[in-house]
Amino acid sequence: VNGKYGYIDRNGNIAITPQFDWAEDFSESLARVRIGDYETGKYGFIDKNGNIVISPQFEWAEDFAEGMAKVRIGNDETGKWGYIDKGGKFVADPQFDMAEDFAEGLARVKIGDDETGKWGYIDKNGKFAITPQFDMAADFAEGLARVEVDGINGYIDKNGNIVIAPQYDWAADFAEGMAWVEIDGKKGYIDKEGKTVCALQFDQADDFAEGLAKVKIGDDNTGKWGYIDRNGDIVIKPQFDDAWQFSEGIATVRAGTKYGFIDKNGRLVIKPQYDMAGYFS
């Protein structure tokens, strides 16, 4: 309202008077807000009563995740990232050149510049659980994290031990016990022991969701999408021009320019008729 952000409740009543120059969604009962313009303003956090519980003092901040929020002191080029708890206390002083949210108890951080910097992981005490040593690192998912060494991807456990040796040109996070990997442009799936469950044969692939994963055979222009099960068997033959993950038992697919929905047997339950469609939720 008049350039200021506030919050409404589910009835549309103003619950927090518009007063902030920027505001984000609530996450873990707190929301980040900015006082001042984009160039010089500071970020802090409010509770659901609109009270400022962490004063605006950071050049940038992200939402809370697992009780922690990453914040930056200093500008985008030279500033450093650290982590605060919900009391606004630093659990890891600003010292990292890049940082990401906590996931499964650890957060990935980078020391050094884009060219030579290395990624490692800290715990919720702000201590290094895994020393920075990787050229790239992803969040932990289902107990494992993908890392890159000399352009090759593998996986580590939470002790930093390499459990699946770097051997892939690219790799994805684990989902439902499986991860897609790529070598020489072809994608397949491995389990958490590194065993190839589905041969590298697909041109595109995605994470498993509700027991199925969408895969593509063919190039960007003429290829078709279908679905495989956890054994790597094609259960819905590639036939769609585009496809999405299953959600609530059905998946969005595109035939030509229209979107519809299929069930897990590949049957159209809502015929393609929409110009755009999302997930059921």
PDB file of C-alpha atoms in Angstrom:
ATOM      1  CA  VAL A   1       0.000   0.000   0.000  1.00  0.00           C
ATOM      2  CA  ASN A   2       1.547   3.313  -1.156  1.00  0.00           C
ATOM      3  CA  GLY A   3       4.816   1.479  -1.799  1.00  0.00           C
ATOM      4  CA  LYS A   4       4.947  -0.248   1.598  1.00  0.00           C
ATOM      5  CA  TYR A   5       4.581  -3.950   2.387  1.00  0.00           C
ATOM      6  CA  GLY A   6       2.498  -5.532   5.117  1.00  0.00           C
ATOM      7  CA  TYR A   7       0.528  -8.733   5.671  1.00  0.00           C
ATOM      8  CA  ILE A   8      -3.095  -9.847   5.538  1.00  0.00           C
ATOM      9  CA  ASP A   9      -4.731 -12.826   7.209  1.00  0.00           C
ATOM     10  CA  ARG A  10      -6.844 -15.490   5.494  1.00  0.00           C
ATOM     11  CA  ASN A  11      -9.920 -13.299   5.763  1.00  0.00           C
ATOM     12  CA  GLY A  12      -8.225 -10.468   3.928  1.00  0.00           C
ATOM     13  CA  ASN A  13      -7.888  -8.310   7.029  1.00  0.00           C
ATOM     14  CA  ILE A  14      -4.646  -6.378   7.514  1.00  0.00           C
ATOM     15  CA  ALA A  15      -2.735  -8.229  10.214  1.00  0.00           C
ATOM     16  CA  ILE A  16       0.533  -6.271   9.978  1.00  0.00           C
ATOM     17  CA  THR A  17       0.306  -2.682   8.809  1.00  0.00           C
ATOM     18  CA  PRO A  18       2.169  -1.970   5.550  1.00  0.00           C
ATOM     19  CA  GLN A  19       5.346  -0.278   6.744  1.00  0.00           C
ATOM     20  CA  PHE A  20       8.279  -2.122   5.163  1.00  0.00           C
ATOM     21  CA  ASP A  21      10.122  -1.304   1.957  1.00  0.00           C
ATOM     22  CA  TRP A  22      10.250  -5.017   1.168  1.00  0.00           C
ATOM     23  CA  ALA A  23       8.824  -8.126   2.795  1.00  0.00           C
ATOM     24  CA  GLU A  24       8.953 -11.875   2.203  1.00  0.00           C
ATOM     25  CA  ASP A  25       6.796 -14.841   3.153  1.00  0.00           C
ATOM     26  CA  PHE A  26       6.915 -16.225   6.682  1.00  0.00           C
ATOM     27  CA  SER A  27       9.255 -19.162   7.163  1.00  0.00           C
ATOM     28  CA  GLU A  28       9.554 -20.952  10.502  1.00  0.00           C
ATOM     29  CA  SER A  29       7.358 -18.226  12.079  1.00  0.00           C
ATOM     30  CA  LEU A  30       9.609 -15.338  11.032  1.00  0.00           C
ATOM     31  CA  ALA A  31       9.642 -13.153   7.925  1.00  0.00           C
ATOM     32  CA  ARG A  32      12.486 -11.098   6.544  1.00  0.00           C
ATOM     33  CA  VAL A  33      11.822  -7.449   5.821  1.00  0.00           C
ATOM     34  CA  ARG A  34      13.836  -4.520   4.545  1.00  0.00           C
ATOM     35  CA  ILE A  35      13.947  -0.990   5.812  1.00  0.00           C
ATOM     36  CA  GLY A  36      15.263   1.384   3.169  1.00  0.00           C
ATOM     37  CA  ASP A  37      15.810   1.105  -0.568  1.00  0.00           C
ATOM     38  CA  TYR A  38      17.421  -1.784  -2.427  1.00  0.00           C
ATOM     39  CA  GLU A  39      20.815  -0.077  -2.606  1.00  0.00           C
ATOM     40  CA  THR A  40      21.268   1.032   0.993  1.00  0.00           C
ATOM     41  CA  GLY A  41      18.484  -0.642   2.991  1.00  0.00           C
ATOM     42  CA  LYS A  42      19.007  -3.274   5.690  1.00  0.00           C
ATOM     43  CA  TYR A  43      17.269  -6.600   6.287  1.00  0.00           C
ATOM     44  CA  GLY A  44      15.882  -7.920   9.538  1.00  0.00           C
ATOM     45  CA  PHE A  45      13.095 -10.218  10.739  1.00  0.00           C
ATOM     46  CA  ILE A  46       9.615  -9.811  12.204  1.00  0.00           C
ATOM     47  CA  ASP A  47       7.251 -12.167  14.009  1.00  0.00           C
ATOM     48  CA  LYS A  48       3.584 -12.707  13.139  1.00  0.00           C
ATOM     49  CA  ASN A  49       2.549  -9.783  15.323  1.00  0.00           C
ATOM     50  CA  GLY A  50       4.679  -7.483  13.213  1.00  0.00           C
ATOM     51  CA  ASN A  51       7.247  -6.982  15.948  1.00  0.00           C
ATOM     52  CA  ILE A  52      10.840  -6.619  14.821  1.00  0.00           C
ATOM     53  CA  VAL A  53      12.640  -9.484  16.557  1.00  0.00           C
ATOM     54  CA  ILE A  54      15.948  -9.161  14.687  1.00  0.00           C
ATOM     55  CA  SER A  55      16.753  -5.569  13.858  1.00  0.00           C
ATOM     56  CA  PRO A  56      17.468  -4.618  10.235  1.00  0.00           C
ATOM     57  CA  GLN A  57      21.257  -4.691  10.109  1.00  0.00           C
ATOM     58  CA  PHE A  58      22.213  -6.989   7.230  1.00  0.00           C
ATOM     59  CA  GLU A  59      23.001  -6.058   3.634  1.00  0.00           C
ATOM     60  CA  TRP A  60      21.213  -9.271   2.636  1.00  0.00           C
ATOM     61  CA  ALA A  61      19.394 -12.088   4.385  1.00  0.00           C
ATOM     62  CA  GLU A  62      17.606 -15.300   3.447  1.00  0.00           C
ATOM     63  CA  ASP A  63      14.704 -17.138   5.068  1.00  0.00           C
ATOM     64  CA  PHE A  64      15.163 -19.337   8.116  1.00  0.00           C
ATOM     65  CA  ALA A  65      15.741 -23.019   7.425  1.00  0.00           C
ATOM     66  CA  GLU A  66      16.243 -25.560  10.215  1.00  0.00           C
ATOM     67  CA  GLY A  67      16.367 -22.698  12.704  1.00  0.00           C
ATOM     68  CA  MET A  68      19.155 -20.818  10.944  1.00  0.00           C
ATOM     69  CA  ALA A  69      19.286 -17.989   8.425  1.00  0.00           C
ATOM     70  CA  LYS A  70      22.209 -16.980   6.268  1.00  0.00           C
ATOM     71  CA  VAL A  71      22.996 -13.269   6.257  1.00  0.00           C
ATOM     72  CA  ARG A  72      25.556 -11.080   4.569  1.00  0.00           C
ATOM     73  CA  ILE A  73      27.567  -8.212   5.987  1.00  0.00           C
ATOM     74  CA  GLY A  74      28.966  -5.970   3.284  1.00  0.00           C
ATOM     75  CA  ASN A  75      28.207  -5.522  -0.392  1.00  0.00           C
ATOM     76  CA  ASP A  76      27.651  -8.176  -3.025  1.00  0.00           C
ATOM     77  CA  GLU A  77      31.274  -8.201  -4.196  1.00  0.00           C
ATOM     78  CA  THR A  78      33.299  -8.048  -0.989  1.00  0.00           C
ATOM     79  CA  GLY A  79      30.772  -8.934   1.722  1.00  0.00           C
ATOM     80  CA  LYS A  80      30.928 -12.124   3.778  1.00  0.00           C
ATOM     81  CA  TRP A  81      28.193 -14.579   4.724  1.00  0.00           C
ATOM     82  CA  GLY A  82      27.424 -15.933   8.160  1.00  0.00           C
ATOM     83  CA  TYR A  83      24.519 -17.577   9.982  1.00  0.00           C
ATOM     84  CA  ILE A  84      22.231 -16.376  12.754  1.00  0.00           C
ATOM     85  CA  ASP A  85      19.767 -18.169  15.010  1.00  0.00           C
ATOM     86  CA  LYS A  86      16.226 -16.958  15.737  1.00  0.00           C
ATOM     87  CA  GLY A  87      17.517 -14.756  18.517  1.00  0.00           C
ATOM     88  CA  GLY A  88      19.657 -12.878  16.020  1.00  0.00           C
ATOM     89  CA  LYS A  89      22.878 -14.295  17.471  1.00  0.00           C
ATOM     90  CA  PHE A  90      25.654 -15.269  15.073  1.00  0.00           C
ATOM     91  CA  VAL A  91      26.326 -19.004  15.228  1.00  0.00           C
ATOM     92  CA  ALA A  92      28.843 -18.619  12.409  1.00  0.00           C
ATOM     93  CA  ASP A  93      30.497 -15.244  12.007  1.00  0.00           C
ATOM     94  CA  PRO A  94      30.495 -13.678   8.521  1.00  0.00           C
ATOM     95  CA  GLN A  95      33.507 -15.320   6.907  1.00  0.00           C
ATOM     96  CA  PHE A  96      32.254 -17.228   3.875  1.00  0.00           C
ATOM     97  CA  ASP A  97      32.371 -16.051   0.271  1.00  0.00           C
ATOM     98  CA  MET A  98      29.258 -18.059  -0.576  1.00  0.00           C
ATOM     99  CA  ALA A  99      26.763 -19.900   1.607  1.00  0.00           C
ATOM    100  CA  GLU A 100      23.554 -21.886   1.297  1.00  0.00           C
ATOM    101  CA  ASP A 101      20.717 -22.883   3.619  1.00  0.00           C
ATOM    102  CA  PHE A 102      20.985 -25.667   6.159  1.00  0.00           C
ATOM    103  CA  ALA A 103      19.729 -29.040   4.947  1.00  0.00           C
ATOM    104  CA  GLU A 104      19.749 -32.180   7.082  1.00  0.00           C
ATOM    105  CA  GLY A 105      21.787 -30.411   9.739  1.00  0.00           C
ATOM    106  CA  LEU A 106      24.611 -29.125   7.541  1.00  0.00           C
ATOM    107  CA  ALA A 107      25.106 -26.059   5.362  1.00  0.00           C
ATOM    108  CA  ARG A 108      27.437 -25.816   2.402  1.00  0.00           C
ATOM    109  CA  VAL A 109      29.807 -22.851   2.347  1.00  0.00           C
ATOM    110  CA  LYS A 110      32.569 -21.653   0.089  1.00  0.00           C
ATOM    111  CA  ILE A 111      35.931 -20.139   0.919  1.00  0.00           C
ATOM    112  CA  GLY A 112      37.631 -18.292  -1.925  1.00  0.00           C
ATOM    113  CA  ASP A 113      36.698 -16.789  -5.260  1.00  0.00           C
ATOM    114  CA  ASP A 114      34.721 -18.248  -8.139  1.00  0.00           C
ATOM    115  CA  GLU A 115      37.812 -19.621  -9.843  1.00  0.00           C
ATOM    116  CA  THR A 116      39.798 -21.206  -7.032  1.00  0.00           C
ATOM    117  CA  GLY A 117      37.443 -21.325  -4.053  1.00  0.00           C
ATOM    118  CA  LYS A 118      36.437 -24.613  -2.401  1.00  0.00           C
ATOM    119  CA  TRP A 119      33.177 -25.818  -0.878  1.00  0.00           C
ATOM    120  CA  GLY A 120      32.765 -27.531   2.472  1.00  0.00           C
ATOM    121  CA  TYR A 121      30.072 -27.918   5.147  1.00  0.00           C
ATOM    122  CA  ILE A 122      29.470 -26.447   8.601  1.00  0.00           C
ATOM    123  CA  ASP A 123      27.307 -27.744  11.428  1.00  0.00           C
ATOM    124  CA  LYS A 124      24.830 -25.770  13.529  1.00  0.00           C
ATOM    125  CA  ASN A 125      27.594 -24.755  15.915  1.00  0.00           C
ATOM    126  CA  GLY A 126      29.263 -22.926  13.049  1.00  0.00           C
ATOM    127  CA  LYS A 127      32.129 -25.413  12.972  1.00  0.00           C
ATOM    128  CA  PHE A 128      33.435 -27.139   9.867  1.00  0.00           C
ATOM    129  CA  ALA A 129      32.052 -30.655   9.692  1.00  0.00           C
ATOM    130  CA  ILE A 130      33.636 -31.199   6.274  1.00  0.00           C
ATOM    131  CA  THR A 131      36.668 -29.135   5.299  1.00  0.00           C
ATOM    132  CA  PRO A 132      36.342 -27.014   2.130  1.00  0.00           C
ATOM    133  CA  GLN A 133      37.879 -29.165  -0.597  1.00  0.00           C
ATOM    134  CA  PHE A 134      35.330 -29.532  -3.388  1.00  0.00           C
ATOM    135  CA  ASP A 135      35.017 -27.523  -6.594  1.00  0.00           C
ATOM    136  CA  MET A 136      31.246 -27.770  -6.259  1.00  0.00           C
ATOM    137  CA  ALA A 137      28.945 -29.136  -3.591  1.00  0.00           C
ATOM    138  CA  ALA A 138      25.192 -29.573  -3.251  1.00  0.00           C
ATOM    139  CA  ASP A 139      22.904 -29.773  -0.237  1.00  0.00           C
ATOM    140  CA  PHE A 140      22.572 -33.063   1.589  1.00  0.00           C
ATOM    141  CA  ALA A 141      19.545 -35.064   0.494  1.00  0.00           C
ATOM    142  CA  GLU A 142      18.665 -38.409   2.035  1.00  0.00           C
ATOM    143  CA  GLY A 143      22.018 -38.511   3.814  1.00  0.00           C
ATOM    144  CA  LEU A 144      24.250 -37.951   0.789  1.00  0.00           C
ATOM    145  CA  ALA A 145      25.520 -34.898  -1.063  1.00  0.00           C
ATOM    146  CA  ARG A 146      26.865 -34.660  -4.584  1.00  0.00           C
ATOM    147  CA  VAL A 147      30.254 -33.044  -4.983  1.00  0.00           C
ATOM    148  CA  GLU A 148      32.501 -32.192  -7.888  1.00  0.00           C
ATOM    149  CA  VAL A 149      36.249 -32.751  -8.111  1.00  0.00           C
ATOM    150  CA  ASP A 150      38.089 -31.705 -11.276  1.00  0.00           C
ATOM    151  CA  GLY A 151      34.827 -31.558 -13.198  1.00  0.00           C
ATOM    152  CA  ILE A 152      33.690 -35.052 -12.192  1.00  0.00           C
ATOM    153  CA  ASN A 153      30.745 -35.716  -9.848  1.00  0.00           C
ATOM    154  CA  GLY A 154      30.361 -38.203  -7.004  1.00  0.00           C
ATOM    155  CA  TYR A 155      28.752 -38.373  -3.555  1.00  0.00           C
ATOM    156  CA  ILE A 156      29.861 -37.997   0.064  1.00  0.00           C
ATOM    157  CA  ASP A 157      28.295 -38.875   3.415  1.00  0.00           C
ATOM    158  CA  LYS A 158      27.971 -36.507   6.380  1.00  0.00           C
ATOM    159  CA  ASN A 159      31.447 -37.408   7.593  1.00  0.00           C
ATOM    160  CA  GLY A 160      32.903 -36.223   4.301  1.00  0.00           C
ATOM    161  CA  ASN A 161      33.725 -39.739   3.164  1.00  0.00           C
ATOM    162  CA  ILE A 162      33.377 -40.392  -0.558  1.00  0.00           C
ATOM    163  CA  VAL A 163      30.797 -43.174  -0.803  1.00  0.00           C
ATOM    164  CA  ILE A 164      30.265 -43.044  -4.574  1.00  0.00           C
ATOM    165  CA  ALA A 165      33.482 -42.169  -6.380  1.00  0.00           C
ATOM    166  CA  PRO A 166      33.502 -39.168  -8.728  1.00  0.00           C
ATOM    167  CA  GLN A 167      32.857 -40.617 -12.182  1.00  0.00           C
ATOM    168  CA  TYR A 168      29.892 -38.734 -13.661  1.00  0.00           C
ATOM    169  CA  ASP A 169      29.819 -35.692 -15.923  1.00  0.00           C
ATOM    170  CA  TRP A 170      26.787 -34.506 -13.958  1.00  0.00           C
ATOM    171  CA  ALA A 171      24.635 -35.857 -11.158  1.00  0.00           C
ATOM    172  CA  ALA A 172      21.453 -34.975  -9.291  1.00  0.00           C
ATOM    173  CA  ASP A 173      20.424 -35.131  -5.649  1.00  0.00           C
ATOM    174  CA  PHE A 174      18.974 -38.351  -4.295  1.00  0.00           C
ATOM    175  CA  ALA A 175      15.179 -38.574  -4.172  1.00  0.00           C
ATOM    176  CA  GLU A 176      13.324 -41.675  -3.035  1.00  0.00           C
ATOM    177  CA  GLY A 177      16.621 -43.518  -2.857  1.00  0.00           C
ATOM    178  CA  MET A 178      17.620 -42.865  -6.466  1.00  0.00           C
ATOM    179  CA  ALA A 179      19.613 -40.217  -8.327  1.00  0.00           C
ATOM    180  CA  TRP A 180      20.009 -39.615 -12.029  1.00  0.00           C
ATOM    181  CA  VAL A 181      23.543 -39.312 -13.368  1.00  0.00           C
ATOM    182  CA  GLU A 182      25.019 -38.426 -16.734  1.00  0.00           C
ATOM    183  CA  ILE A 183      27.981 -39.592 -18.789  1.00  0.00           C
ATOM    184  CA  ASP A 184      28.622 -38.458 -22.376  1.00  0.00           C
ATOM    185  CA  GLY A 185      25.184 -36.853 -22.638  1.00  0.00           C
ATOM    186  CA  LYS A 186      23.200 -39.935 -21.581  1.00  0.00           C
ATOM    187  CA  LYS A 187      21.351 -40.212 -18.289  1.00  0.00           C
ATOM    188  CA  GLY A 188      20.448 -43.135 -16.067  1.00  0.00           C
ATOM    189  CA  TYR A 189      19.844 -43.859 -12.379  1.00  0.00           C
ATOM    190  CA  ILE A 190      21.912 -45.155  -9.475  1.00  0.00           C
ATOM    191  CA  ASP A 191      21.036 -46.224  -5.929  1.00  0.00           C
ATOM    192  CA  LYS A 192      22.808 -45.110  -2.749  1.00  0.00           C
ATOM    193  CA  GLU A 193      25.440 -47.810  -3.096  1.00  0.00           C
ATOM    194  CA  GLY A 194      26.365 -46.435  -6.506  1.00  0.00           C
ATOM    195  CA  LYS A 195      24.846 -49.383  -8.322  1.00  0.00           C
ATOM    196  CA  THR A 196      23.412 -48.562 -11.747  1.00  0.00           C
ATOM    197  CA  VAL A 197      19.711 -49.354 -11.473  1.00  0.00           C
ATOM    198  CA  CYS A 198      18.784 -48.025 -14.887  1.00  0.00           C
ATOM    199  CA  ALA A 199      21.322 -47.887 -17.706  1.00  0.00           C
ATOM    200  CA  LEU A 200      22.450 -44.512 -19.017  1.00  0.00           C
ATOM    201  CA  GLN A 201      20.191 -44.368 -22.044  1.00  0.00           C
ATOM    202  CA  PHE A 202      17.976 -41.308 -21.727  1.00  0.00           C
ATOM    203  CA  ASP A 203      18.507 -37.863 -23.211  1.00  0.00           C
ATOM    204  CA  GLN A 204      16.792 -36.144 -20.267  1.00  0.00           C
ATOM    205  CA  ALA A 205      15.776 -37.331 -16.811  1.00  0.00           C
ATOM    206  CA  ASP A 206      14.305 -36.037 -13.566  1.00  0.00           C
ATOM    207  CA  ASP A 207      13.974 -37.017  -9.912  1.00  0.00           C
ATOM    208  CA  PHE A 208      11.715 -39.811  -8.726  1.00  0.00           C
ATOM    209  CA  ALA A 209       8.396 -38.699  -7.251  1.00  0.00           C
ATOM    210  CA  GLU A 210       5.726 -41.070  -6.006  1.00  0.00           C
ATOM    211  CA  GLY A 211       7.656 -44.038  -7.351  1.00  0.00           C
ATOM    212  CA  LEU A 212       8.043 -42.848 -10.941  1.00  0.00           C
ATOM    213  CA  ALA A 213      10.508 -40.630 -12.804  1.00  0.00           C
ATOM    214  CA  LYS A 214      10.000 -38.827 -16.085  1.00  0.00           C
ATOM    215  CA  VAL A 215      12.565 -39.488 -18.822  1.00  0.00           C
ATOM    216  CA  LYS A 216      13.035 -38.310 -22.378  1.00  0.00           C
ATOM    217  CA  ILE A 217      14.209 -40.152 -25.465  1.00  0.00           C
ATOM    218  CA  GLY A 218      15.255 -37.997 -28.396  1.00  0.00           C
ATOM    219  CA  ASP A 219      16.458 -34.459 -28.957  1.00  0.00           C
ATOM    220  CA  ASP A 220      14.973 -31.203 -27.708  1.00  0.00           C
ATOM    221  CA  ASN A 221      12.785 -30.735 -30.766  1.00  0.00           C
ATOM    222  CA  THR A 222      11.453 -34.200 -31.547  1.00  0.00           C
ATOM    223  CA  GLY A 223      12.062 -36.232 -28.388  1.00  0.00           C
ATOM    224  CA  LYS A 224       9.235 -37.596 -26.244  1.00  0.00           C
ATOM    225  CA  TRP A 225       8.757 -37.950 -22.492  1.00  0.00           C
ATOM    226  CA  GLY A 226       7.607 -41.052 -20.635  1.00  0.00           C
ATOM    227  CA  TYR A 227       8.046 -42.588 -17.168  1.00  0.00           C
ATOM    228  CA  ILE A 228      10.093 -45.361 -15.584  1.00  0.00           C
ATOM    229  CA  ASP A 229       9.646 -47.207 -12.301  1.00  0.00           C
ATOM    230  CA  ARG A 230      12.252 -47.898  -9.614  1.00  0.00           C
ATOM    231  CA  ASN A 231      13.447 -50.995 -11.481  1.00  0.00           C
ATOM    232  CA  GLY A 232      14.313 -48.831 -14.468  1.00  0.00           C
ATOM    233  CA  ASP A 233      11.489 -50.297 -16.546  1.00  0.00           C
ATOM    234  CA  ILE A 234       9.506 -48.005 -18.828  1.00  0.00           C
ATOM    235  CA  VAL A 235       5.956 -48.109 -17.471  1.00  0.00           C
ATOM    236  CA  ILE A 236       4.541 -45.219 -19.521  1.00  0.00           C
ATOM    237  CA  LYS A 237       6.059 -45.142 -22.980  1.00  0.00           C
ATOM    238  CA  PRO A 238       7.632 -41.889 -24.193  1.00  0.00           C
ATOM    239  CA  GLN A 239       4.840 -40.119 -26.069  1.00  0.00           C
ATOM    240  CA  PHE A 240       4.425 -36.650 -24.571  1.00  0.00           C
ATOM    241  CA  ASP A 241       5.945 -33.400 -25.784  1.00  0.00           C
ATOM    242  CA  ASP A 242       6.556 -32.433 -22.176  1.00  0.00           C
ATOM    243  CA  ALA A 243       5.856 -33.959 -18.778  1.00  0.00           C
ATOM    244  CA  TRP A 244       6.103 -33.207 -15.072  1.00  0.00           C
ATOM    245  CA  GLN A 245       6.547 -35.170 -11.878  1.00  0.00           C
ATOM    246  CA  PHE A 246       3.638 -37.028 -10.320  1.00  0.00           C
ATOM    247  CA  SER A 247       1.798 -35.226  -7.545  1.00  0.00           C
ATOM    248  CA  GLU A 248      -1.206 -36.693  -5.750  1.00  0.00           C
ATOM    249  CA  GLY A 249      -1.286 -39.613  -8.144  1.00  0.00           C
ATOM    250  CA  ILE A 250      -1.435 -37.692 -11.415  1.00  0.00           C
ATOM    251  CA  ALA A 251       1.044 -35.836 -13.600  1.00  0.00           C
ATOM    252  CA  THR A 252       0.804 -32.902 -15.962  1.00  0.00           C
ATOM    253  CA  VAL A 253       1.677 -33.655 -19.592  1.00  0.00           C
ATOM    254  CA  ARG A 254       1.707 -31.654 -22.800  1.00  0.00           C
ATOM    255  CA  ALA A 255       0.510 -32.926 -26.155  1.00  0.00           C
ATOM    256  CA  GLY A 256       1.274 -30.368 -28.819  1.00  0.00           C
ATOM    257  CA  THR A 257       0.390 -27.029 -27.279  1.00  0.00           C
ATOM    258  CA  LYS A 258      -2.203 -28.254 -24.780  1.00  0.00           C
ATOM    259  CA  TYR A 259      -1.810 -29.536 -21.238  1.00  0.00           C
ATOM    260  CA  GLY A 260      -3.693 -32.363 -19.543  1.00  0.00           C
ATOM    261  CA  PHE A 261      -3.190 -34.976 -16.839  1.00  0.00           C
ATOM    262  CA  ILE A 262      -2.403 -38.697 -16.718  1.00  0.00           C
ATOM    263  CA  ASP A 263      -2.578 -41.332 -13.988  1.00  0.00           C
ATOM    264  CA  LYS A 264       0.199 -43.783 -13.124  1.00  0.00           C
ATOM    265  CA  ASN A 265      -1.006 -46.184 -15.787  1.00  0.00           C
ATOM    266  CA  GLY A 266      -0.486 -43.522 -18.423  1.00  0.00           C
ATOM    267  CA  ARG A 267      -4.224 -43.026 -18.979  1.00  0.00           C
ATOM    268  CA  LEU A 268      -5.441 -39.521 -19.696  1.00  0.00           C
ATOM    269  CA  VAL A 269      -7.691 -38.581 -16.813  1.00  0.00           C
ATOM    270  CA  ILE A 270      -8.050 -34.954 -17.918  1.00  0.00           C
ATOM    271  CA  LYS A 271      -7.608 -34.522 -21.641  1.00  0.00           C
ATOM    272  CA  PRO A 272      -5.105 -31.941 -22.974  1.00  0.00           C
ATOM    273  CA  GLN A 273      -7.121 -28.726 -23.222  1.00  0.00           C
ATOM    274  CA  TYR A 274      -5.297 -26.052 -21.229  1.00  0.00           C
ATOM    275  CA  ASP A 275      -2.777 -23.492 -22.406  1.00  0.00           C
ATOM    276  CA  MET A 276      -0.870 -23.940 -19.133  1.00  0.00           C
ATOM    277  CA  ALA A 277      -1.246 -26.151 -16.074  1.00  0.00           C
ATOM    278  CA  GLY A 278       0.527 -26.715 -12.765  1.00  0.00           C
ATOM    279  CA  TYR A 279       0.754 -29.473 -10.180  1.00  0.00           C
ATOM    280  CA  PHE A 280      -2.139 -30.739  -8.118  1.00  0.00           C
ATOM    281  CA  SER A 281      -1.650 -29.793  -4.473  1.00  0.00           C
TER     282      SER A 281
END
